[in-house]
mmCIF file of C-alpha atoms and ligand atoms in Angstrom:
data_model
loop_
_atom_site.group_PDB
_atom_site.id
_atom_site.type_symbol
_atom_site.label_atom_id
_atom_site.label_comp_id
_atom_site.label_asym_id
_atom_site.label_seq_id
_atom_site.Cartn_x
_atom_site.Cartn_y
_atom_site.Cartn_z
ATOM 1 C CA MET A 1 -81.020 122.409 -62.899
ATOM 2 C CA TYR A 2 -79.220 125.494 -61.549
ATOM 3 C CA SER A 3 -77.170 127.556 -63.975
ATOM 4 C CA GLY A 4 -73.399 127.130 -63.807
ATOM 5 C CA LEU A 5 -70.363 125.189 -64.873
ATOM 6 C CA TYR A 6 -70.584 121.577 -63.641
ATOM 7 C CA VAL A 7 -67.239 119.759 -63.307
ATOM 8 C CA VAL A 8 -68.347 116.164 -63.836
ATOM 9 C CA ALA A 9 -66.238 113.104 -62.965
ATOM 10 C CA THR A 10 -66.707 110.085 -65.249
ATOM 11 C CA PRO A 11 -65.561 106.445 -64.776
ATOM 12 C CA ILE A 12 -61.887 105.409 -65.143
ATOM 13 C CA GLY A 13 -62.813 102.149 -66.874
ATOM 14 C CA ASN A 14 -65.971 100.605 -65.487
ATOM 15 C CA PHE A 15 -69.110 102.469 -66.603
ATOM 16 C CA GLY A 16 -70.848 101.072 -63.515
ATOM 17 C CA ASP A 17 -68.939 103.728 -61.555
ATOM 18 C CA MET A 18 -70.866 106.558 -63.251
ATOM 19 C CA SER A 19 -72.958 108.269 -60.567
ATOM 20 C CA GLN A 20 -76.676 108.829 -60.970
ATOM 21 C CA ARG A 21 -76.117 112.552 -60.499
ATOM 22 C CA ALA A 22 -73.421 112.629 -63.207
ATOM 23 C CA VAL A 23 -75.904 111.053 -65.662
ATOM 24 C CA GLU A 24 -78.614 113.574 -64.705
ATOM 25 C CA VAL A 25 -76.285 116.555 -65.021
ATOM 26 C CA LEU A 26 -75.020 115.420 -68.454
ATOM 27 C CA GLN A 27 -78.599 114.771 -69.585
ATOM 28 C CA ASN A 28 -79.894 118.169 -68.450
ATOM 29 C CA ALA A 29 -76.931 120.444 -69.267
ATOM 30 C CA ASP A 30 -77.253 122.726 -72.312
ATOM 31 C CA ILE A 31 -73.750 121.848 -73.521
ATOM 32 C CA ILE A 32 -71.172 119.216 -72.618
ATOM 33 C CA ALA A 33 -67.606 120.530 -72.976
ATOM 34 C CA ALA A 34 -65.426 117.449 -73.547
ATOM 35 C CA GLU A 35 -61.665 116.943 -73.788
ATOM 36 C CA ASP A 36 -62.218 114.568 -76.727
ATOM 37 C CA THR A 37 -65.712 114.568 -78.215
ATOM 38 C CA ARG A 38 -65.410 111.149 -79.891
ATOM 39 C CA HIS A 39 -64.201 109.526 -76.692
ATOM 40 C CA THR A 40 -67.034 111.086 -74.675
ATOM 41 C CA GLN A 41 -69.641 110.014 -77.264
ATOM 42 C CA ARG A 42 -69.116 106.378 -76.225
ATOM 43 C CA LEU A 43 -70.071 107.205 -72.634
ATOM 44 C CA LEU A 44 -73.025 109.336 -73.749
ATOM 45 C CA GLN A 45 -74.324 106.604 -76.052
ATOM 46 C CA PHE A 46 -74.080 104.050 -73.249
ATOM 47 C CA PHE A 47 -76.267 106.244 -71.019
ATOM 48 C CA SER A 48 -78.530 107.415 -73.911
ATOM 49 C CA ILE A 49 -77.562 111.069 -73.406
ATOM 50 C CA ASN A 50 -78.231 113.376 -76.390
ATOM 51 C CA THR A 51 -76.918 116.698 -75.079
ATOM 52 C CA PRO A 52 -74.847 118.693 -77.638
ATOM 53 C CA VAL A 53 -71.093 118.187 -77.167
ATOM 54 C CA MET A 54 -68.307 120.655 -77.968
ATOM 55 C CA ALA A 55 -64.543 120.212 -77.735
ATOM 56 C CA TYR A 56 -62.796 121.942 -74.889
ATOM 57 C CA HIS A 57 -59.192 121.720 -73.659
ATOM 58 C CA ASP A 58 -56.920 124.248 -72.024
ATOM 59 C CA HIS A 59 -55.538 125.380 -75.401
ATOM 60 C CA SER A 60 -58.959 125.897 -76.980
ATOM 61 C CA ASP A 61 -59.326 129.271 -78.656
ATOM 62 C CA GLU A 62 -61.372 132.234 -77.395
ATOM 63 C CA ARG A 63 -64.408 131.130 -79.422
ATOM 64 C CA ALA A 64 -64.803 128.030 -77.265
ATOM 65 C CA LEU A 65 -64.642 130.125 -74.078
ATOM 66 C CA GLN A 66 -67.106 132.636 -75.571
ATOM 67 C CA ARG A 67 -69.569 129.895 -76.439
ATOM 68 C CA ILE A 68 -69.420 128.584 -72.876
ATOM 69 C CA SER A 69 -69.668 132.095 -71.343
ATOM 70 C CA GLY A 70 -72.604 132.875 -73.653
ATOM 71 C CA CYS A 71 -74.477 129.828 -72.415
ATOM 72 C CA LEU A 72 -73.754 130.658 -68.756
ATOM 73 C CA SER A 73 -74.696 134.345 -69.233
ATOM 74 C CA ALA A 74 -78.050 133.253 -70.663
ATOM 75 C CA GLY A 75 -78.717 131.316 -67.432
ATOM 76 C CA GLY A 76 -77.754 127.933 -68.932
ATOM 77 C CA SER A 77 -75.560 125.154 -67.669
ATOM 78 C CA VAL A 78 -72.372 123.633 -69.071
ATOM 79 C CA ALA A 79 -70.956 120.247 -68.024
ATOM 80 C CA LEU A 80 -67.202 119.814 -68.285
ATOM 81 C CA VAL A 81 -65.882 116.253 -68.691
ATOM 82 C CA SER A 82 -62.484 114.778 -69.501
ATOM 83 C CA ASP A 83 -61.740 111.410 -71.110
ATOM 84 C CA ALA A 84 -61.885 109.623 -67.762
ATOM 85 C CA GLY A 85 -61.963 110.447 -64.071
ATOM 86 C CA THR A 86 -62.088 113.903 -62.559
ATOM 87 C CA PRO A 87 -61.486 116.863 -64.902
ATOM 88 C CA LEU A 88 -58.514 119.099 -63.967
ATOM 89 C CA ILE A 89 -56.653 116.216 -62.250
ATOM 90 C CA SER A 90 -53.846 115.862 -64.833
ATOM 91 C CA ASP A 91 -56.598 116.804 -67.298
ATOM 92 C CA PRO A 92 -57.940 119.993 -68.933
ATOM 93 C CA GLY A 93 -60.284 122.439 -67.230
ATOM 94 C CA TYR A 94 -58.223 124.739 -64.992
ATOM 95 C CA ARG A 95 -58.455 127.682 -67.383
ATOM 96 C CA LEU A 96 -62.197 127.198 -67.836
ATOM 97 C CA VAL A 97 -62.926 126.990 -64.099
ATOM 98 C CA ARG A 98 -60.983 130.241 -63.508
ATOM 99 C CA HIS A 99 -62.720 131.890 -66.441
ATOM 100 C CA ALA A 100 -66.168 130.899 -65.144
ATOM 101 C CA GLN A 101 -65.390 132.072 -61.596
ATOM 102 C CA GLU A 102 -64.020 135.369 -62.857
ATOM 103 C CA GLY A 103 -67.184 135.838 -64.897
ATOM 104 C CA GLY A 104 -69.196 135.483 -61.683
ATOM 105 C CA PHE A 105 -70.693 132.082 -62.614
ATOM 106 C CA ALA A 106 -71.167 129.231 -60.168
ATOM 107 C CA VAL A 107 -68.775 126.300 -60.531
ATOM 108 C CA ARG A 108 -70.275 123.076 -59.183
ATOM 109 C CA PRO A 109 -68.383 119.794 -58.661
ATOM 110 C CA VAL A 110 -70.025 116.463 -59.479
ATOM 111 C CA PRO A 111 -67.569 114.126 -57.737
ATOM 112 C CA GLY A 112 -66.748 110.588 -58.806
ATOM 113 C CA ALA A 113 -63.839 108.440 -59.932
ATOM 114 C CA CYS A 114 -60.262 109.661 -59.722
ATOM 115 C CA ALA A 115 -57.419 107.215 -60.419
ATOM 116 C CA ALA A 116 -55.121 108.760 -57.789
ATOM 117 C CA ILE A 117 -57.671 108.394 -54.987
ATOM 118 C CA ALA A 118 -58.848 104.958 -56.154
ATOM 119 C CA ALA A 119 -55.247 103.696 -56.132
ATOM 120 C CA LEU A 120 -54.511 105.261 -52.748
ATOM 121 C CA SER A 121 -57.636 103.741 -51.211
ATOM 122 C CA ALA A 122 -56.580 100.216 -52.193
ATOM 123 C CA SER A 123 -52.813 100.637 -51.763
ATOM 124 C CA GLY A 124 -52.313 99.623 -48.167
ATOM 125 C CA LEU A 125 -49.965 102.610 -47.752
ATOM 126 C CA PRO A 126 -50.630 105.440 -45.281
ATOM 127 C CA THR A 127 -53.505 107.652 -46.429
ATOM 128 C CA ASP A 128 -53.506 110.296 -43.690
ATOM 129 C CA ARG A 129 -51.208 112.607 -45.656
ATOM 130 C CA PHE A 130 -50.306 112.341 -49.338
ATOM 131 C CA LEU A 131 -48.835 114.342 -52.182
ATOM 132 C CA PHE A 132 -50.165 114.050 -55.736
ATOM 133 C CA GLU A 133 -47.298 114.521 -58.192
ATOM 134 C CA GLY A 134 -49.094 113.710 -61.471
ATOM 135 C CA PHE A 135 -46.848 112.620 -64.369
ATOM 136 C CA LEU A 136 -43.071 112.646 -63.949
ATOM 137 C CA PRO A 137 -40.897 114.182 -66.697
ATOM 138 C CA ALA A 138 -40.187 111.764 -69.558
ATOM 139 C CA ARG A 139 -36.413 112.384 -69.644
ATOM 140 C CA GLU A 140 -34.363 110.580 -67.050
ATOM 141 C CA GLY A 141 -32.331 113.576 -65.868
ATOM 142 C CA ALA A 142 -35.399 115.736 -65.245
ATOM 143 C CA ARG A 143 -37.250 112.798 -63.701
ATOM 144 C CA LEU A 144 -34.417 112.122 -61.235
ATOM 145 C CA ASN A 145 -34.242 115.807 -60.303
ATOM 146 C CA ARG A 146 -37.944 115.783 -59.468
ATOM 147 C CA LEU A 147 -37.669 112.543 -57.500
ATOM 148 C CA ASN A 148 -34.552 113.674 -55.629
ATOM 149 C CA ALA A 149 -36.450 116.777 -54.521
ATOM 150 C CA LEU A 150 -39.023 114.414 -52.941
ATOM 151 C CA ARG A 151 -36.489 112.297 -51.075
ATOM 152 C CA SER A 152 -37.198 113.750 -47.659
ATOM 153 C CA GLU A 153 -40.990 113.729 -48.021
ATOM 154 C CA SER A 154 -42.534 111.667 -45.245
ATOM 155 C CA VAL A 155 -46.002 111.671 -46.831
ATOM 156 C CA THR A 156 -47.261 109.082 -49.337
ATOM 157 C CA LEU A 157 -46.390 110.064 -52.943
ATOM 158 C CA ILE A 158 -48.772 109.456 -55.865
ATOM 159 C CA PHE A 159 -47.649 109.435 -59.500
ATOM 160 C CA TYR A 160 -49.428 108.837 -62.800
ATOM 161 C CA GLU A 161 -47.300 106.923 -65.266
ATOM 162 C CA ALA A 162 -47.408 105.907 -68.921
ATOM 163 C CA PRO A 163 -47.062 102.144 -69.505
ATOM 164 C CA HIS A 164 -43.986 102.391 -71.753
ATOM 165 C CA ARG A 165 -42.132 104.383 -69.080
ATOM 166 C CA VAL A 166 -43.111 102.504 -65.936
ATOM 167 C CA GLU A 167 -40.013 100.342 -65.719
ATOM 168 C CA ALA A 168 -37.652 103.285 -66.243
ATOM 169 C CA SER A 169 -39.583 105.366 -63.700
ATOM 170 C CA LEU A 170 -39.476 102.621 -61.084
ATOM 171 C CA GLN A 171 -35.721 102.368 -61.651
ATOM 172 C CA SER A 172 -35.382 106.126 -61.144
ATOM 173 C CA MET A 173 -37.394 105.764 -57.929
ATOM 174 C CA VAL A 174 -34.952 103.108 -56.702
ATOM 175 C CA LYS A 175 -32.138 105.590 -57.279
ATOM 176 C CA ALA A 176 -33.913 108.411 -55.470
ATOM 177 C CA PHE A 177 -35.647 106.573 -52.612
ATOM 178 C CA GLY A 178 -33.620 103.361 -52.244
ATOM 179 C CA ALA A 179 -34.451 99.817 -53.311
ATOM 180 C CA ALA A 180 -36.186 98.961 -50.036
ATOM 181 C CA ARG A 181 -38.826 101.745 -50.055
ATOM 182 C CA GLU A 182 -42.347 100.311 -50.103
ATOM 183 C CA ALA A 183 -44.496 101.121 -53.156
ATOM 184 C CA VAL A 184 -47.615 100.061 -55.040
ATOM 185 C CA LEU A 185 -48.363 99.600 -58.726
ATOM 186 C CA ALA A 186 -52.105 100.041 -59.381
ATOM 187 C CA ARG A 187 -52.815 99.038 -62.984
ATOM 188 C CA GLU A 188 -56.027 98.950 -65.029
ATOM 189 C CA MET A 189 -58.192 99.710 -62.003
ATOM 190 C CA THR A 190 -61.896 98.799 -62.346
ATOM 191 C CA LYS A 191 -61.119 96.885 -65.586
ATOM 192 C CA LEU A 192 -60.626 93.217 -66.475
ATOM 193 C CA TYR A 193 -56.888 93.072 -65.777
ATOM 194 C CA GLU A 194 -56.901 95.172 -62.614
ATOM 195 C CA THR A 195 -53.685 94.577 -60.650
ATOM 196 C CA ILE A 196 -52.774 96.139 -57.329
ATOM 197 C CA ARG A 197 -49.289 95.033 -56.338
ATOM 198 C CA ARG A 198 -47.488 96.177 -53.193
ATOM 199 C CA GLY A 199 -43.786 95.488 -52.575
ATOM 200 C CA SER A 200 -40.400 97.166 -52.283
ATOM 201 C CA LEU A 201 -39.375 99.317 -55.243
ATOM 202 C CA ALA A 202 -36.809 96.634 -56.152
ATOM 203 C CA GLU A 203 -39.568 93.994 -56.201
ATOM 204 C CA LEU A 204 -41.782 96.169 -58.391
ATOM 205 C CA VAL A 205 -38.966 96.733 -60.896
ATOM 206 C CA GLN A 206 -38.549 92.956 -61.065
ATOM 207 C CA PHE A 207 -42.318 92.430 -61.341
ATOM 208 C CA VAL A 208 -42.711 94.696 -64.382
ATOM 209 C CA SER A 209 -39.502 93.568 -66.082
ATOM 210 C CA ASP A 210 -40.404 89.864 -65.713
ATOM 211 C CA ASP A 211 -43.903 90.287 -67.175
ATOM 212 C CA SER A 212 -44.410 92.664 -70.101
ATOM 213 C CA ASP A 213 -48.191 92.550 -69.488
ATOM 214 C CA GLN A 214 -47.490 94.678 -66.414
ATOM 215 C CA GLN A 215 -46.223 97.371 -68.786
ATOM 216 C CA ARG A 216 -49.579 97.731 -70.534
ATOM 217 C CA GLY A 217 -52.652 99.791 -69.829
ATOM 218 C CA GLU A 218 -53.114 102.627 -67.377
ATOM 219 C CA MET A 219 -51.248 102.830 -64.113
ATOM 220 C CA VAL A 220 -50.650 104.720 -60.917
ATOM 221 C CA VAL A 221 -47.487 104.312 -58.849
ATOM 222 C CA ILE A 222 -47.653 105.106 -55.152
ATOM 223 C CA VAL A 223 -44.532 105.340 -53.007
ATOM 224 C CA ALA A 224 -44.493 105.337 -49.215
ATOM 225 C CA GLY A 225 -43.028 108.443 -47.621
ATOM 226 C CA LYS A 226 -39.592 108.414 -46.040
ATOM 227 C CA PRO A 227 -39.761 106.101 -43.007
ATOM 228 C CA LYS A 228 -39.259 107.724 -39.591
ATOM 229 C CA GLY A 229 -35.623 107.573 -38.523
ATOM 230 C CA GLU A 230 -34.344 107.331 -42.110
ATOM 231 C CA HIS A 231 -32.490 110.516 -42.880
ATOM 232 C CA ALA A 232 -32.058 111.379 -46.530
ATOM 233 C CA LEU A 233 -28.422 111.900 -47.356
ATOM 234 C CA ASP A 234 -27.292 115.449 -47.707
ATOM 235 C CA ALA A 235 -26.037 116.078 -51.280
ATOM 236 C CA ASP A 236 -22.432 116.771 -50.121
ATOM 237 C CA VAL A 237 -22.303 113.597 -48.030
ATOM 238 C CA ALA A 238 -23.770 111.576 -50.904
ATOM 239 C CA ALA A 239 -21.169 113.012 -53.311
ATOM 240 C CA LEU A 240 -18.310 112.203 -50.901
ATOM 241 C CA LEU A 241 -19.631 108.678 -50.362
ATOM 242 C CA VAL A 242 -19.975 108.015 -54.076
ATOM 243 C CA ARG A 243 -16.481 109.370 -54.785
ATOM 244 C CA LEU A 244 -14.925 107.237 -52.025
ATOM 245 C CA SER A 245 -16.744 104.149 -53.284
ATOM 246 C CA GLN A 246 -14.898 104.565 -56.567
ATOM 247 C CA GLU A 247 -11.594 104.136 -54.671
ATOM 248 C CA LEU A 248 -12.621 101.666 -51.930
ATOM 249 C CA PRO A 249 -14.975 98.696 -51.553
ATOM 250 C CA ALA A 250 -18.513 99.913 -50.784
ATOM 251 C CA LYS A 251 -18.442 98.645 -47.159
ATOM 252 C CA ARG A 252 -15.154 100.450 -46.483
ATOM 253 C CA ALA A 253 -16.375 103.691 -48.103
ATOM 254 C CA ALA A 254 -19.551 103.543 -45.986
ATOM 255 C CA ALA A 255 -17.486 102.943 -42.813
ATOM 256 C CA VAL A 256 -15.178 105.911 -43.490
ATOM 257 C CA VAL A 257 -18.082 108.283 -44.167
ATOM 258 C CA ALA A 258 -19.923 106.953 -41.081
ATOM 259 C CA ASP A 259 -16.823 107.751 -38.954
ATOM 260 C CA CYS A 260 -16.583 111.274 -40.336
ATOM 261 C CA THR A 261 -20.296 112.182 -40.204
ATOM 262 C CA GLY A 262 -21.817 110.124 -37.383
ATOM 263 C CA LEU A 263 -24.355 108.654 -39.856
ATOM 264 C CA ARG A 264 -25.188 104.945 -39.711
ATOM 265 C CA LYS A 265 -22.865 102.746 -41.750
ATOM 266 C CA LYS A 266 -25.836 100.617 -42.908
ATOM 267 C CA GLN A 267 -27.714 103.630 -44.251
ATOM 268 C CA LEU A 268 -24.630 104.686 -46.230
ATOM 269 C CA TYR A 269 -24.011 101.178 -47.532
ATOM 270 C CA ASP A 270 -27.689 100.798 -48.557
ATOM 271 C CA TYR A 271 -27.434 104.090 -50.422
ATOM 272 C CA LEU A 272 -24.466 102.770 -52.390
ATOM 273 C CA LEU A 273 -26.301 99.543 -53.207
ATOM 274 C CA ALA A 274 -29.412 101.396 -54.344
ATOM 275 C CA ASN A 275 -27.374 103.717 -56.547
ATOM 276 C CA LYS A 276 -24.758 101.314 -57.846
ATOM 277 C CA GLN A 277 -26.007 101.550 -61.446
ATOM 278 C CA ASN A 278 -25.224 105.273 -61.368
ATOM 279 C CA ILE A 279 -21.798 104.971 -59.834
ATOM 280 C CA GLY A 280 -18.934 104.402 -62.202
ATOM 281 C CA GLY A 281 -15.665 103.209 -60.699
HETATM 282 N N1 SAM B 1 -58.389 112.905 -64.540
HETATM 283 C C1 SAM B 1 -58.024 111.513 -64.391
HETATM 284 C C2 SAM B 1 -58.319 111.069 -62.965
HETATM 285 O O1 SAM B 1 -59.139 111.665 -62.299
HETATM 286 O O2 SAM B 1 -57.709 110.097 -62.517
HETATM 287 C C3 SAM B 1 -56.579 111.264 -64.789
HETATM 288 C C4 SAM B 1 -56.266 111.650 -66.195
HETATM 289 S S1 SAM B 1 -54.623 111.355 -66.662
HETATM 290 C C5 SAM B 1 -54.560 112.067 -68.272
HETATM 291 C C6 SAM B 1 -54.629 109.664 -67.070
HETATM 292 C C7 SAM B 1 -53.765 108.827 -66.099
HETATM 293 O O3 SAM B 1 -54.554 108.442 -64.963
HETATM 294 C C8 SAM B 1 -53.294 107.511 -66.684
HETATM 295 O O4 SAM B 1 -52.117 107.684 -67.456
HETATM 296 C C9 SAM B 1 -53.019 106.709 -65.434
HETATM 297 O O5 SAM B 1 -51.812 107.110 -64.835
HETATM 298 C C10 SAM B 1 -54.186 107.151 -64.549
HETATM 299 N N2 SAM B 1 -55.348 106.278 -64.743
HETATM 300 C C11 SAM B 1 -56.506 106.580 -65.361
HETATM 301 N N3 SAM B 1 -57.347 105.523 -65.344
HETATM 302 C C12 SAM B 1 -56.696 104.527 -64.697
HETATM 303 C C13 SAM B 1 -57.026 103.181 -64.353
HETATM 304 N N4 SAM B 1 -58.193 102.658 -64.697
HETATM 305 N N5 SAM B 1 -56.110 102.448 -63.671
HETATM 306 C C14 SAM B 1 -54.909 102.972 -63.343
HETATM 307 N N6 SAM B 1 -54.550 104.237 -63.636
HETATM 308 C C15 SAM B 1 -55.421 105.005 -64.300
#
C-alpha cells in the first residue's frame, strides 16, 4: 500500500455497498481516523478489520493531527472515515485533507456511497447540473433566507435534512419555490424502509404530514431547478403584490400588478397562493 491519507467512503446503510478496495485499504492502513470510533467499530467488526482506530473530527486538537502527520512522515498510511458515506461531504475531514496536502503527503480518494449522489441518481430529476446545499439552517428565518437566495437557480438543488425538521423545511420550500415545484424525498436509502417519492412540494408536505413514519430516519430532499420561462419575482414586485393582496382579493391584486409590470397574472396569483400562510391581511 502506498503511503498517504486515504479518504474512504463507507456504506450509507447497507454494508453490501462497501467496496472491496475500501475493505483492503482499511485492513492495510496503519491507522483509521474515524469521526466516531464506536460507530466505526461496528463496520470494522463486520469486515473483520483489526486496524487501530483513533478519533478524528475537524475540532480535534493538535495532538490528533500530529499523530496522523507522524504516521505519514514515517511512510505510513492513514484511512479517514466518517460515520457513513463519503468523508468531507457534510462530514469531518476538510482540515485534515488540507493539513496532509500542505505537509506534502499524498491524499487518495477511495470512492463509494454518498447520500446526495445516491438520491440524485434515483430521483428522476435532471442530473446534468446540480447544486449540493447540505443542511439548511434550523431556524425558519435563516432557512427562508437561504432558500430565497436559491429561487432563481435553474439547476437541481440537493439538501440533507434531519427527520424532525423535514416537514417545516418542505413548507419553507413551498414559500420560496412555490407549491407546484417538483421535488423528491429520498428516505432511508439502501435500508429496509427505503422510500423515494417524487411529487410537487405541496404533495410532499402532505405526504410527510399524513404519515409520521415519513418523518423518521435519514433523508435527502431534492428540488428541481426553476423551470424555463418561470421568472422569480423581484423582491420589490413581490412586496408590492403582497401589500396589495392585503387590501384586495388575491386575483385582483395579481391583475393590478400584472398591468403595472407586464408579468403574467397567473404567475403572480400562484405566488400569492404559495405564500398565503406568510401573508397577513
Ligand atoms: N457524508 C455523508 C454522505 O456522503 O452522504 C453524509 C453525512 S451527513 C452528516 C448525514 C446526512 O446524509 C443525513 O442527515 C441524511 O440527510 C443523509 N443520509 C445519510 N444516509 C442516508 C440514507 N441512507 N438515506 C437518506 N439520506 C441519508
